[in-house]
Amino acid sequence: MSAVIELKNIKKQFGNFEAVKDMDLAIQKGELVSFLGPSGCGKTTTLRMIAGFETPTEGSIFLNGRDINNVPARLRNLTMVFQNYALFPHMTVFQNIAFGLNMRKADKAEIKKKVDDLLQIVKLAGFEKRLPSQLSGGQQQRVALARALITNPEVLLLDEPFGALDKKLREAMQLEIRNILKTLNITAIFVTHDQEEALVLSDKVVVMNNGKIEQMGTPKETYEFPQTKFAANFIGVSNIIEGEFKTDERKGSYMECRNTKLYFDGGQVEHPQVLAIRPEWVELHMGKAEAENSLDGVIADVKYFGNNVQYFVDAKLPEPVIVSCPNTDGYSSMKRGIPVTVVFPRQALRAIQD
């Protein structure tokens, strides 16, 4: 199956600064893809190159197999949705959505039908005569989405589309927009620095760091099987354990740490340098516990999050071991200073690169 969007050996330099380095990526029809990473990692620059607002220094961008490096943005049939929505304040909802078709001088009957259909899809039927100033943030977001979709773009590009919304509305809009795009089988690329947003929205997450792809895969793959320390700590939180890797012919691979053997099930990457484990996968026991992969320690700090509690255990490692537990009666007596044992189940430990 040929890709809708394909990037081959893409580089982008601004003077001596290399913003994007040797990027290769293929996006299939109907895929929702997130570029995830910190500020300055190259994700927005990559989106702008796809849109045609920037030209690659090296490499090629293909749209349905056609090299579009020298095709102007207006001729690429790609549509961008910006963080601030960029709605025309003097136009009604109907006029904003219809803008692209009016520019193409489409038939008025066709425009009305397409606008009415999209108003139904984005749940704004009855709002067509309102101005943007009379809408909530979430409603403005849906108008911007409908305006972008009305010209049937090959790919929808969204740059931090939920950044202006509060947390509760942002979470609701993420699910709503994902459902709309999936219903219409739209190919979309999101730029975000929000890890949860990338996991909720995407079929594929592209984790970027220093202009390069650090890791790429499904939300489950990138969260549960990080390949580097950066990926493990940028998507959620991980405990990173350092030590010497060895092999026991009978029991398998392990890391020697604090005079303890931490066994893990196979190497997730070539030449691993550290072990990683998510806080929710660490087991916490009061007092001493005789178990494989266990370290004794003391609770050094507690963070209360309502539905769960995070314990920071001093296990005589360079960093405290973070343990995330559900907020249930079984953990209510866990306080600072209490002796505990942390257990790292071998199937939950990930051997990764530093």
mmCIF file of C-alpha atoms in Angstrom:
data_model
loop_
_atom_site.group_PDB
_atom_site.id
_atom_site.type_symbol
_atom_site.label_atom_id
_atom_site.label_comp_id
_atom_site.label_asym_id
_atom_site.label_seq_id
_atom_site.Cartn_x
_atom_site.Cartn_y
_atom_site.Cartn_z
ATOM 1 C CA MET A 1 0.000 0.000 0.000
ATOM 2 C CA SER A 2 1.496 3.332 -1.083
ATOM 3 C CA ALA A 3 1.749 6.119 1.471
ATOM 4 C CA VAL A 4 -0.305 9.317 1.271
ATOM 5 C CA ILE A 5 2.607 11.308 2.710
ATOM 6 C CA GLU A 6 6.206 10.112 2.539
ATOM 7 C CA LEU A 7 9.319 11.899 3.794
ATOM 8 C CA LYS A 8 12.678 10.661 2.476
ATOM 9 C CA ASN A 9 15.996 11.799 3.983
ATOM 10 C CA ILE A 10 14.527 15.158 5.014
ATOM 11 C CA LYS A 11 16.886 17.759 6.471
ATOM 12 C CA LYS A 12 16.189 21.378 7.348
ATOM 13 C CA GLN A 13 18.848 23.910 8.283
ATOM 14 C CA PHE A 14 18.464 27.494 9.430
ATOM 15 C CA GLY A 15 21.975 28.889 9.050
ATOM 16 C CA ASN A 16 24.223 26.572 11.057
ATOM 17 C CA PHE A 17 21.313 25.132 13.032
ATOM 18 C CA GLU A 18 20.007 21.760 11.843
ATOM 19 C CA ALA A 19 16.337 21.721 12.862
ATOM 20 C CA VAL A 20 15.458 18.380 11.223
ATOM 21 C CA LYS A 21 17.968 15.589 10.573
ATOM 22 C CA ASP A 22 17.645 12.668 8.114
ATOM 23 C CA MET A 23 13.943 12.129 8.650
ATOM 24 C CA ASP A 24 12.189 9.190 6.974
ATOM 25 C CA LEU A 25 8.467 8.679 7.495
ATOM 26 C CA ALA A 26 5.490 7.124 5.672
ATOM 27 C CA ILE A 27 1.854 7.909 6.555
ATOM 28 C CA GLN A 28 -0.973 5.775 5.178
ATOM 29 C CA LYS A 29 -4.479 6.777 4.130
ATOM 30 C CA GLY A 30 -6.742 7.356 7.146
ATOM 31 C CA GLU A 31 -3.907 7.312 9.690
ATOM 32 C CA LEU A 32 -3.869 9.790 12.553
ATOM 33 C CA VAL A 33 -0.231 10.582 13.338
ATOM 34 C CA SER A 34 1.196 12.727 16.141
ATOM 35 C CA PHE A 35 4.553 14.468 16.110
ATOM 36 C CA LEU A 36 5.376 14.498 19.816
ATOM 37 C CA GLY A 37 8.314 16.177 21.471
ATOM 38 C CA PRO A 38 9.572 19.163 23.481
ATOM 39 C CA SER A 39 9.863 22.699 22.140
ATOM 40 C CA GLY A 40 12.616 22.984 19.543
ATOM 41 C CA CYS A 41 12.668 19.289 18.609
ATOM 42 C CA GLY A 42 11.708 19.933 14.971
ATOM 43 C CA LYS A 43 8.075 18.809 14.978
ATOM 44 C CA THR A 44 6.514 22.122 13.849
ATOM 45 C CA THR A 45 9.268 22.655 11.257
ATOM 46 C CA THR A 46 8.471 19.210 9.828
ATOM 47 C CA LEU A 47 4.750 20.037 9.685
ATOM 48 C CA ARG A 48 5.495 23.330 7.937
ATOM 49 C CA MET A 49 7.637 21.541 5.341
ATOM 50 C CA ILE A 50 4.771 19.142 4.617
ATOM 51 C CA ALA A 51 2.376 22.094 4.342
ATOM 52 C CA GLY A 52 4.712 23.934 1.946
ATOM 53 C CA PHE A 53 5.518 26.873 4.245
ATOM 54 C CA GLU A 54 9.169 25.729 4.473
ATOM 55 C CA THR A 55 11.359 23.979 1.893
ATOM 56 C CA PRO A 56 13.619 21.066 2.912
ATOM 57 C CA THR A 57 17.352 21.756 2.709
ATOM 58 C CA GLU A 58 17.776 18.154 1.544
ATOM 59 C CA GLY A 59 15.463 15.243 0.795
ATOM 60 C CA SER A 60 12.000 14.956 -0.735
ATOM 61 C CA ILE A 61 8.368 15.029 0.381
ATOM 62 C CA PHE A 62 5.888 12.945 -1.601
ATOM 63 C CA LEU A 63 2.098 13.282 -1.719
ATOM 64 C CA ASN A 64 0.502 10.139 -3.160
ATOM 65 C CA GLY A 65 3.816 9.305 -4.831
ATOM 66 C CA ARG A 66 4.347 12.769 -6.342
ATOM 67 C CA ASP A 67 7.343 14.891 -5.288
ATOM 68 C CA ILE A 68 5.865 18.147 -3.941
ATOM 69 C CA ASN A 69 9.056 19.909 -2.802
ATOM 70 C CA ASN A 70 8.564 22.649 -5.407
ATOM 71 C CA VAL A 71 4.755 22.724 -5.333
ATOM 72 C CA PRO A 72 3.387 25.914 -3.660
ATOM 73 C CA ALA A 73 1.402 25.451 -0.461
ATOM 74 C CA ARG A 74 -1.858 26.593 -2.081
ATOM 75 C CA LEU A 75 -1.608 23.801 -4.703
ATOM 76 C CA ARG A 76 -0.852 20.889 -2.356
ATOM 77 C CA ASN A 77 -4.460 20.204 -1.291
ATOM 78 C CA LEU A 78 -3.339 20.048 2.333
ATOM 79 C CA THR A 79 -5.142 22.092 4.994
ATOM 80 C CA MET A 80 -3.725 23.487 8.243
ATOM 81 C CA VAL A 81 -5.672 24.051 11.473
ATOM 82 C CA PHE A 82 -3.867 26.468 13.779
ATOM 83 C CA GLN A 83 -3.869 26.701 17.572
ATOM 84 C CA ASN A 84 -5.733 30.035 17.559
ATOM 85 C CA TYR A 85 -8.261 28.738 14.953
ATOM 86 C CA ALA A 86 -7.692 31.832 12.692
ATOM 87 C CA LEU A 87 -11.452 32.315 12.143
ATOM 88 C CA PHE A 88 -12.618 35.481 10.397
ATOM 89 C CA PRO A 89 -14.259 37.485 13.213
ATOM 90 C CA HIS A 90 -16.614 39.439 10.905
ATOM 91 C CA MET A 91 -17.948 36.284 9.202
ATOM 92 C CA THR A 92 -20.673 33.981 10.478
ATOM 93 C CA VAL A 93 -20.092 30.304 11.179
ATOM 94 C CA PHE A 94 -21.594 29.456 7.764
ATOM 95 C CA GLN A 95 -19.386 31.993 5.973
ATOM 96 C CA ASN A 96 -16.251 30.805 7.765
ATOM 97 C CA ILE A 97 -16.869 27.181 6.850
ATOM 98 C CA ALA A 98 -17.794 28.057 3.258
ATOM 99 C CA PHE A 99 -14.733 30.266 2.725
ATOM 100 C CA GLY A 100 -12.584 27.692 0.894
ATOM 101 C CA LEU A 101 -15.344 26.740 -1.541
ATOM 102 C CA ASN A 102 -16.215 30.390 -2.163
ATOM 103 C CA MET A 103 -12.574 31.048 -3.059
ATOM 104 C CA ARG A 104 -12.849 28.213 -5.598
ATOM 105 C CA LYS A 105 -16.063 29.773 -6.938
ATOM 106 C CA ALA A 106 -18.072 26.617 -6.275
ATOM 107 C CA ASP A 107 -21.782 26.439 -7.040
ATOM 108 C CA LYS A 108 -23.943 28.017 -4.284
ATOM 109 C CA ALA A 109 -26.173 24.962 -3.968
ATOM 110 C CA GLU A 110 -23.091 22.726 -3.573
ATOM 111 C CA ILE A 111 -21.647 25.089 -0.948
ATOM 112 C CA LYS A 112 -24.870 25.070 1.080
ATOM 113 C CA LYS A 113 -25.164 21.280 1.001
ATOM 114 C CA LYS A 114 -21.534 20.736 2.022
ATOM 115 C CA VAL A 115 -21.692 23.336 4.809
ATOM 116 C CA ASP A 116 -24.977 21.891 6.127
ATOM 117 C CA ASP A 117 -23.524 18.360 6.063
ATOM 118 C CA LEU A 118 -20.412 19.456 7.980
ATOM 119 C CA LEU A 119 -22.481 21.411 10.507
ATOM 120 C CA GLN A 120 -24.271 18.141 11.297
ATOM 121 C CA ILE A 121 -20.995 16.207 11.565
ATOM 122 C CA VAL A 122 -19.365 18.734 13.933
ATOM 123 C CA LYS A 123 -22.630 19.165 15.900
ATOM 124 C CA LEU A 124 -23.109 22.850 15.130
ATOM 125 C CA ALA A 125 -26.407 22.749 13.204
ATOM 126 C CA GLY A 126 -28.359 25.859 14.205
ATOM 127 C CA PHE A 127 -25.204 27.892 14.864
ATOM 128 C CA GLU A 128 -24.615 28.945 11.245
ATOM 129 C CA LYS A 129 -25.597 32.605 11.757
ATOM 130 C CA ARG A 130 -23.450 33.174 14.842
ATOM 131 C CA LEU A 131 -20.161 35.038 14.853
ATOM 132 C CA PRO A 132 -17.002 33.434 16.309
ATOM 133 C CA SER A 133 -17.202 35.803 19.309
ATOM 134 C CA GLN A 134 -20.549 34.207 20.205
ATOM 135 C CA LEU A 135 -19.061 30.708 20.410
ATOM 136 C CA SER A 136 -17.189 28.797 23.106
ATOM 137 C CA GLY A 137 -13.596 27.672 22.558
ATOM 138 C CA GLY A 138 -14.703 24.147 21.713
ATOM 139 C CA GLN A 139 -17.291 25.398 19.219
ATOM 140 C CA GLN A 140 -14.691 27.635 17.536
ATOM 141 C CA GLN A 141 -12.411 24.597 17.279
ATOM 142 C CA ARG A 142 -15.140 22.651 15.487
ATOM 143 C CA VAL A 143 -15.784 25.541 13.076
ATOM 144 C CA ALA A 144 -12.060 25.634 12.249
ATOM 145 C CA LEU A 145 -12.130 21.861 11.670
ATOM 146 C CA ALA A 146 -15.188 22.077 9.406
ATOM 147 C CA ARG A 147 -13.625 24.917 7.413
ATOM 148 C CA ALA A 148 -10.490 22.803 6.921
ATOM 149 C CA LEU A 149 -12.466 19.729 5.842
ATOM 150 C CA ILE A 150 -14.835 21.361 3.349
ATOM 151 C CA THR A 151 -12.285 21.366 0.508
ATOM 152 C CA ASN A 152 -11.642 17.610 0.908
ATOM 153 C CA PRO A 153 -7.914 17.903 1.660
ATOM 154 C CA GLU A 154 -5.602 14.946 1.068
ATOM 155 C CA VAL A 155 -4.147 15.457 4.550
ATOM 156 C CA LEU A 156 -5.240 17.576 7.501
ATOM 157 C CA LEU A 157 -2.414 19.267 9.431
ATOM 158 C CA LEU A 158 -3.061 20.412 13.015
ATOM 159 C CA ASP A 159 -0.529 22.495 14.976
ATOM 160 C CA GLU A 160 -1.192 22.246 18.736
ATOM 161 C CA PRO A 161 -4.953 22.332 17.989
ATOM 162 C CA PHE A 162 -6.103 22.075 21.614
ATOM 163 C CA GLY A 163 -3.556 24.379 23.250
ATOM 164 C CA ALA A 164 -6.061 27.200 23.852
ATOM 165 C CA LEU A 165 -8.619 24.990 25.640
ATOM 166 C CA ASP A 166 -8.868 24.166 29.341
ATOM 167 C CA LYS A 167 -8.057 20.608 30.430
ATOM 168 C CA LYS A 168 -11.594 19.202 30.637
ATOM 169 C CA LEU A 169 -12.693 20.685 27.309
ATOM 170 C CA ARG A 170 -9.395 19.657 25.689
ATOM 171 C CA GLU A 171 -9.920 16.028 26.676
ATOM 172 C CA ALA A 172 -13.502 16.055 25.375
ATOM 173 C CA MET A 173 -12.448 17.639 22.064
ATOM 174 C CA GLN A 174 -9.648 15.114 21.543
ATOM 175 C CA LEU A 175 -12.112 12.234 21.497
ATOM 176 C CA GLU A 176 -14.679 14.185 19.481
ATOM 177 C CA ILE A 177 -12.238 15.183 16.744
ATOM 178 C CA ARG A 178 -10.714 11.691 16.585
ATOM 179 C CA ASN A 179 -14.191 10.249 16.045
ATOM 180 C CA ILE A 180 -14.974 12.813 13.305
ATOM 181 C CA LEU A 181 -11.712 12.136 11.449
ATOM 182 C CA LYS A 182 -12.148 8.364 11.721
ATOM 183 C CA THR A 183 -15.754 8.597 10.483
ATOM 184 C CA LEU A 184 -14.610 10.576 7.426
ATOM 185 C CA ASN A 185 -11.441 8.442 6.932
ATOM 186 C CA ILE A 186 -9.289 11.589 6.968
ATOM 187 C CA THR A 187 -5.488 11.368 7.103
ATOM 188 C CA ALA A 188 -4.236 13.791 9.756
ATOM 189 C CA ILE A 189 -0.962 14.882 11.347
ATOM 190 C CA PHE A 190 -0.998 16.515 14.780
ATOM 191 C CA VAL A 191 1.832 18.472 16.370
ATOM 192 C CA THR A 192 1.745 18.310 20.154
ATOM 193 C CA HIS A 193 3.970 18.355 23.232
ATOM 194 C CA ASP A 194 1.215 16.738 25.327
ATOM 195 C CA GLN A 195 1.931 13.044 25.863
ATOM 196 C CA GLU A 196 -1.608 12.064 26.842
ATOM 197 C CA GLU A 197 -3.004 13.894 23.816
ATOM 198 C CA ALA A 198 -0.704 11.964 21.475
ATOM 199 C CA LEU A 199 -1.691 8.626 23.032
ATOM 200 C CA VAL A 200 -5.436 9.366 22.869
ATOM 201 C CA LEU A 201 -5.530 10.828 19.341
ATOM 202 C CA SER A 202 -3.063 8.785 17.374
ATOM 203 C CA ASP A 203 -2.772 5.568 15.433
ATOM 204 C CA LYS A 204 0.976 6.284 15.244
ATOM 205 C CA VAL A 205 3.137 8.391 17.565
ATOM 206 C CA VAL A 206 6.369 9.888 16.206
ATOM 207 C CA VAL A 207 8.546 10.853 19.184
ATOM 208 C CA MET A 208 11.029 13.563 18.177
ATOM 209 C CA ASN A 209 14.130 14.873 19.946
ATOM 210 C CA ASN A 210 16.858 17.204 18.661
ATOM 211 C CA GLY A 211 15.527 17.128 15.104
ATOM 212 C CA LYS A 212 15.416 13.317 14.863
ATOM 213 C CA ILE A 213 12.847 10.572 15.254
ATOM 214 C CA GLU A 214 13.631 9.011 18.624
ATOM 215 C CA GLN A 215 10.967 6.320 18.352
ATOM 216 C CA MET A 216 7.885 5.609 16.271
ATOM 217 C CA GLY A 217 4.996 3.215 16.785
ATOM 218 C CA THR A 218 1.456 2.753 18.040
ATOM 219 C CA PRO A 219 0.522 4.443 21.346
ATOM 220 C CA LYS A 220 0.774 1.041 23.068
ATOM 221 C CA GLU A 221 4.209 0.334 21.574
ATOM 222 C CA THR A 222 5.677 3.732 22.430
ATOM 223 C CA TYR A 223 4.351 3.689 25.994
ATOM 224 C CA GLU A 224 4.875 0.044 26.924
ATOM 225 C CA PHE A 225 8.079 -0.586 24.965
ATOM 226 C CA PRO A 226 10.216 2.581 24.974
ATOM 227 C CA GLN A 227 13.553 2.159 23.238
ATOM 228 C CA THR A 228 15.525 5.028 24.791
ATOM 229 C CA LYS A 229 15.697 6.870 28.092
ATOM 230 C CA PHE A 230 14.313 9.995 26.407
ATOM 231 C CA ALA A 231 11.267 8.129 25.048
ATOM 232 C CA ALA A 232 10.700 6.396 28.383
ATOM 233 C CA ASN A 233 10.648 9.686 30.269
ATOM 234 C CA PHE A 234 8.973 11.944 27.714
ATOM 235 C CA ILE A 235 5.946 9.676 27.339
ATOM 236 C CA GLY A 236 4.849 9.332 30.931
ATOM 237 C CA VAL A 237 7.335 8.632 33.717
ATOM 238 C CA SER A 238 9.796 5.752 34.056
ATOM 239 C CA ASN A 239 12.155 4.510 36.703
ATOM 240 C CA ILE A 240 15.635 4.247 35.169
ATOM 241 C CA ILE A 241 17.996 1.720 36.742
ATOM 242 C CA GLU A 242 21.697 1.556 35.955
ATOM 243 C CA GLY A 243 24.024 -1.372 36.497
ATOM 244 C CA GLU A 244 25.981 -4.086 34.710
ATOM 245 C CA PHE A 245 24.199 -6.389 32.251
ATOM 246 C CA LYS A 246 24.962 -10.094 32.559
ATOM 247 C CA THR A 247 23.481 -13.441 31.556
ATOM 248 C CA ASP A 248 22.635 -16.498 33.614
ATOM 249 C CA GLU A 249 22.388 -19.594 31.384
ATOM 250 C CA ARG A 250 19.580 -20.989 33.512
ATOM 251 C CA LYS A 251 17.533 -17.890 34.454
ATOM 252 C CA GLY A 252 18.297 -15.529 31.574
ATOM 253 C CA SER A 253 19.446 -11.905 31.287
ATOM 254 C CA TYR A 254 19.794 -9.698 34.340
ATOM 255 C CA MET A 255 21.287 -6.469 35.599
ATOM 256 C CA GLU A 256 23.481 -6.483 38.675
ATOM 257 C CA CYS A 257 22.362 -3.592 40.843
ATOM 258 C CA ARG A 258 23.030 -2.966 44.556
ATOM 259 C CA ASN A 259 24.217 -6.556 45.003
ATOM 260 C CA THR A 260 20.887 -7.736 43.569
ATOM 261 C CA LYS A 261 20.158 -9.462 40.279
ATOM 262 C CA LEU A 262 17.287 -7.815 38.397
ATOM 263 C CA TYR A 263 16.105 -10.335 35.803
ATOM 264 C CA PHE A 264 14.248 -9.172 32.698
ATOM 265 C CA ASP A 265 12.634 -11.021 29.814
ATOM 266 C CA GLY A 266 14.897 -10.428 26.844
ATOM 267 C CA GLY A 267 16.459 -7.299 25.394
ATOM 268 C CA GLN A 268 14.075 -4.816 23.802
ATOM 269 C CA VAL A 269 16.886 -3.055 21.906
ATOM 270 C CA GLU A 270 20.388 -3.883 20.719
ATOM 271 C CA HIS A 271 23.176 -3.095 23.171
ATOM 272 C CA PRO A 272 20.937 -1.963 26.080
ATOM 273 C CA GLN A 273 22.497 0.350 28.627
ATOM 274 C CA VAL A 274 19.827 0.815 31.302
ATOM 275 C CA LEU A 275 16.603 -0.769 32.569
ATOM 276 C CA ALA A 276 13.305 1.095 32.669
ATOM 277 C CA ILE A 277 10.016 0.325 34.397
ATOM 278 C CA ARG A 278 6.785 2.307 34.646
ATOM 279 C CA PRO A 279 5.720 3.358 38.181
ATOM 280 C CA GLU A 280 2.390 1.499 37.908
ATOM 281 C CA TRP A 281 4.211 -1.759 37.169
ATOM 282 C CA VAL A 282 6.361 -1.657 40.327
ATOM 283 C CA GLU A 283 4.959 -3.648 43.254
ATOM 284 C CA LEU A 284 5.077 -2.105 46.730
ATOM 285 C CA HIS A 285 5.111 -4.247 49.894
ATOM 286 C CA MET A 286 5.178 -3.112 53.505
ATOM 287 C CA GLY A 287 8.244 -4.349 55.370
ATOM 288 C CA LYS A 288 10.447 -7.124 54.001
ATOM 289 C CA ALA A 289 9.344 -9.249 51.075
ATOM 290 C CA GLU A 290 11.230 -12.225 49.725
ATOM 291 C CA ALA A 291 10.740 -12.057 45.979
ATOM 292 C CA GLU A 292 12.738 -12.070 42.761
ATOM 293 C CA ASN A 293 13.893 -8.610 41.664
ATOM 294 C CA SER A 294 13.243 -6.947 45.021
ATOM 295 C CA LEU A 295 14.976 -4.075 46.800
ATOM 296 C CA ASP A 296 14.289 -2.922 50.343
ATOM 297 C CA GLY A 297 13.874 0.766 51.075
ATOM 298 C CA VAL A 298 11.982 3.478 52.920
ATOM 299 C CA ILE A 299 9.157 5.725 51.730
ATOM 300 C CA ALA A 300 10.760 9.141 51.281
ATOM 301 C CA ASP A 301 7.801 11.098 49.892
ATOM 302 C CA VAL A 302 4.145 10.758 48.916
ATOM 303 C CA LYS A 303 2.150 12.553 46.204
ATOM 304 C CA TYR A 304 -1.637 12.389 46.288
ATOM 305 C CA PHE A 305 -3.470 12.594 42.922
ATOM 306 C CA GLY A 306 -6.976 11.606 43.977
ATOM 307 C CA ASN A 307 -7.497 8.410 42.000
ATOM 308 C CA ASN A 308 -3.921 7.269 42.598
ATOM 309 C CA VAL A 309 -1.001 7.884 44.920
ATOM 310 C CA GLN A 310 2.684 8.092 44.004
ATOM 311 C CA TYR A 311 5.262 6.854 46.496
ATOM 312 C CA PHE A 312 8.927 7.803 46.232
ATOM 313 C CA VAL A 313 10.994 5.009 47.746
ATOM 314 C CA ASP A 314 14.605 5.479 48.817
ATOM 315 C CA ALA A 315 16.091 2.138 47.753
ATOM 316 C CA LYS A 316 19.714 3.360 47.868
ATOM 317 C CA LEU A 317 19.726 4.010 44.110
ATOM 318 C CA PRO A 318 20.816 7.304 42.513
ATOM 319 C CA GLU A 319 17.122 8.312 42.199
ATOM 320 C CA PRO A 320 14.081 7.349 44.313
ATOM 321 C CA VAL A 321 11.940 4.536 42.894
ATOM 322 C CA ILE A 322 8.533 5.918 41.911
ATOM 323 C CA VAL A 323 5.593 3.607 42.576
ATOM 324 C CA SER A 324 2.080 4.502 41.416
ATOM 325 C CA CYS A 325 -0.729 2.787 43.320
ATOM 326 C CA PRO A 326 -4.520 3.018 43.096
ATOM 327 C CA ASN A 327 -6.045 5.046 45.912
ATOM 328 C CA THR A 328 -7.481 2.122 47.869
ATOM 329 C CA ASP A 329 -7.571 1.183 51.543
ATOM 330 C CA GLY A 330 -4.675 -1.191 51.090
ATOM 331 C CA TYR A 331 -2.284 1.701 50.536
ATOM 332 C CA SER A 332 -3.809 4.283 52.896
ATOM 333 C CA SER A 333 -1.357 3.500 55.719
ATOM 334 C CA MET A 334 1.740 3.988 53.577
ATOM 335 C CA LYS A 335 3.454 7.053 55.068
ATOM 336 C CA ARG A 336 6.887 8.639 54.976
ATOM 337 C CA GLY A 337 9.541 6.714 56.842
ATOM 338 C CA ILE A 338 7.816 3.315 56.610
ATOM 339 C CA PRO A 339 10.140 0.432 55.580
ATOM 340 C CA VAL A 340 8.979 -1.156 52.336
ATOM 341 C CA THR A 341 10.134 -3.478 49.572
ATOM 342 C CA VAL A 342 9.835 -2.634 45.887
ATOM 343 C CA VAL A 343 9.536 -5.511 43.421
ATOM 344 C CA PHE A 344 10.266 -5.167 39.702
ATOM 345 C CA PRO A 345 8.395 -7.956 37.830
ATOM 346 C CA ARG A 346 10.753 -9.312 35.180
ATOM 347 C CA GLN A 347 8.085 -9.061 32.437
ATOM 348 C CA ALA A 348 7.684 -5.316 33.171
ATOM 349 C CA LEU A 349 11.369 -4.369 32.997
ATOM 350 C CA ARG A 350 12.524 -2.905 29.689
ATOM 351 C CA ALA A 351 16.164 -2.992 28.550
ATOM 352 C CA ILE A 352 16.710 0.255 26.645
ATOM 353 C CA GLN A 353 19.407 2.621 25.397
ATOM 354 C CA ASP A 354 20.618 5.573 27.420
#
